[in-house]
Amino acid sequence: MQLSKDWIKDLIIYQIYPRSFCDSNGDGIGDLPGILSKLYHLSNLGVNALWLSPVYRSPNDDNGYDISGYQEIMEEFGSMEDWDRLRDACRERGIRIIMDMVVNHSSDEHPWFTESRSSRDNPKSEYYIWRDPVDGHEPNNWASCFGGSAWEFVPERGQYYFHYFSKKQPDLNWACPELREEIYSMMNWWVAKGVEGFRVDAISYLDKPQDFPDSKLSPRPDGYSFPDCLSCRPGTHDHIREMNRRVYSSGNVMTVGEVSAPTVEELANYVRTEREEFDMAIPFVPPIEEINTWSPEKLKHDAWESYRIMPEEGWWARFLSNHDKPRQVSLYGDDGEYWEASAKLLAMFIHTLPGTPFIYQGEEIGMTNVSFPSFEDYDDPSTRDQYHQYILSGMDPSKALSLVRLESRDNARTPMQWDSSENAGFTTGKPWLKVNQNALKINVAAQRQDPHSIYSCYKNLIALRKTCPALSRGNLCFLDTGCPELIGLTRSYEGKGLLVFLNFSKDGHTIPSGLLENIGAVLMSSYDREGGYQGENLRPYEAVIFKMKD
Ligand code: GLC
Ligand code: CA
């Protein structure tokens, strides 16, 4: 079956983490008017869709991923009128708005929860997941993602509620039909307001095993174990299909689910067109795991597997960065000597794969990880939890700090670096999270006019995609280069094609001559500042895109 929404193949999505993008009023917190004032940046790049991380009312236990009012705007970010203005301005610029929708859980300050927790027999009693104590303790041994038990006791009910994330993020009870109706009508309200897509948060945990068996995974240092039976539940897929029928199928709404998928088959289950769940999926991999397991070979393998399993009947989200990951140039590239070439190489990799490219704010200028001097400088709840787990396991505090520096989600959340003025032009006040000190060198203003900057590389890639059906529609084939660090691939469509080589290493590598027989003109090079492609002996992090001979 062919994908019916063909337009999604032409999307280039830019993710904004509003708290860190641009502050318009000097309170140190990014906001909607700030985004509005920088929309030209998105247009200049050429992107045509904006994924807005949550801007709903929230007490900010998890920076907006804990929603206390789904049809309201967070006060710090502005008003609903500001949101309407942003929508209108996006429309004028041909940018579709994709809202981040968090419906696995709400905030504990949502009125639904306030009511639900008040007694066992109120009308919202079943909106959350309540269980009696077992032998005076939590119902099972499950750990919350952000530390401690996944259960919290409420004296008014004499019961525990379940929270997969922090205790301020109680899980919504998807087994309750009235709750599901509330969610669908709320999402439809946003569709009626002009939202053209949803990125649906943490969506693979909706269905819960009603008997909540103990997890058999080994305990974390604090004694609790991560659940071992929350992913891949058929009931979750049923809920997603119902959401699709009730919310997206009637309109022209694009969807991307953030999913935990242990296998490529399970990933495909969320996006195969005939299953009518999502248009694309963002697989979630914990940063620690990613840091410890990634390699160029694995990147290539994962890209191929996700492609091979559904070359026709589904579509892919392609990304290396988001607000939950360390910065891509620090993780997969080199943020020292080869900063510029490696940042361009990573861009050239993502933008030449089949699927929709996602750009996370700051990636387009090569923003890097941050190294805060003290643990106290970190804000992210999962960073704080991870640090405490290290300390509980007996690790030396300086070692624990050096590890969380690599893993922290705050690496991606430091303020956007606009220029070399104080606080990188992000705010005139005190930023909620410290600015990366390298803002003097790495900022938008320094790169905008420079034809050889990382920013210009992104701009050129986006422009190339728009004029080259081989990139947006073509088949993928990986080439055998004989070297795991040298990735070679082709994209072809109706007899026309591109050939791409990417040297993912600090060493030189040579393209086997047999692979160069069909090359035509050089379209892009990560060494454009140095004069471009100079032959098959590729330099560290050299990447090149050739046109194939017709
Ligand atoms: C998703 C979000 C992440 C958040 C979590 C809980 O993984 O991307 O930022 O902490 O869900 O909502
Ligand atoms: Ca502000």
JSON list of C-alpha atoms in Angstrom, two decimals, residues 351-352 458-469 471-472 498 523-524 545:
[
{"chain": "A", "resi": 351, "resn": "HIS", "atom": "CA", "xyz": [19.84, 14.42, 4.94]},
{"chain": "A", "resi": 352, "resn": "THR", "atom": "CA", "xyz": [20.78, 11.80, 2.36]},
{"chain": "A", "resi": 458, "resn": "TYR", "atom": "CA", "xyz": [22.33, 22.69, 6.29]},
{"chain": "A", "resi": 459, "resn": "LYS", "atom": "CA", "xyz": [20.84, 25.34, 4.05]},
{"chain": "A", "resi": 460, "resn": "ASN", "atom": "CA", "xyz": [22.40, 23.75, 0.97]},
{"chain": "A", "resi": 461, "resn": "LEU", "atom": "CA", "xyz": [21.28, 20.25, 1.97]},
{"chain": "A", "resi": 462, "resn": "ILE", "atom": "CA", "xyz": [17.70, 21.44, 2.45]},
{"chain": "A", "resi": 463, "resn": "ALA", "atom": "CA", "xyz": [17.74, 23.23, -0.90]},
{"chain": "A", "resi": 464, "resn": "LEU", "atom": "CA", "xyz": [19.21, 20.16, -2.59]},
{"chain": "A", "resi": 465, "resn": "ARG", "atom": "CA", "xyz": [16.49, 17.95, -1.17]},
{"chain": "A", "resi": 466, "resn": "LYS", "atom": "CA", "xyz": [13.80, 20.22, -2.57]},
{"chain": "A", "resi": 467, "resn": "THR", "atom": "CA", "xyz": [15.13, 19.96, -6.11]},
{"chain": "A", "resi": 468, "resn": "CYS", "atom": "CA", "xyz": [16.28, 16.36, -6.07]},
{"chain": "A", "resi": 469, "resn": "PRO", "atom": "CA", "xyz": [13.62, 13.62, -6.03]},
{"chain": "A", "resi": 471, "resn": "LEU", "atom": "CA", "xyz": [16.73, 12.45, -1.99]},
{"chain": "A", "resi": 472, "resn": "SER", "atom": "CA", "xyz": [13.07, 12.74, -1.08]},
{"chain": "A", "resi": 498, "resn": "LEU", "atom": "CA", "xyz": [23.37, 10.43, -6.01]},
{"chain": "A", "resi": 523, "resn": "LEU", "atom": "CA", "xyz": [27.41, 18.48, -5.31]},
{"chain": "A", "resi": 524, "resn": "MET", "atom": "CA", "xyz": [28.64, 19.01, -1.74]},
{"chain": "A", "resi": 545, "resn": "ILE", "atom": "CA", "xyz": [27.93, 13.94, -2.36]}
]
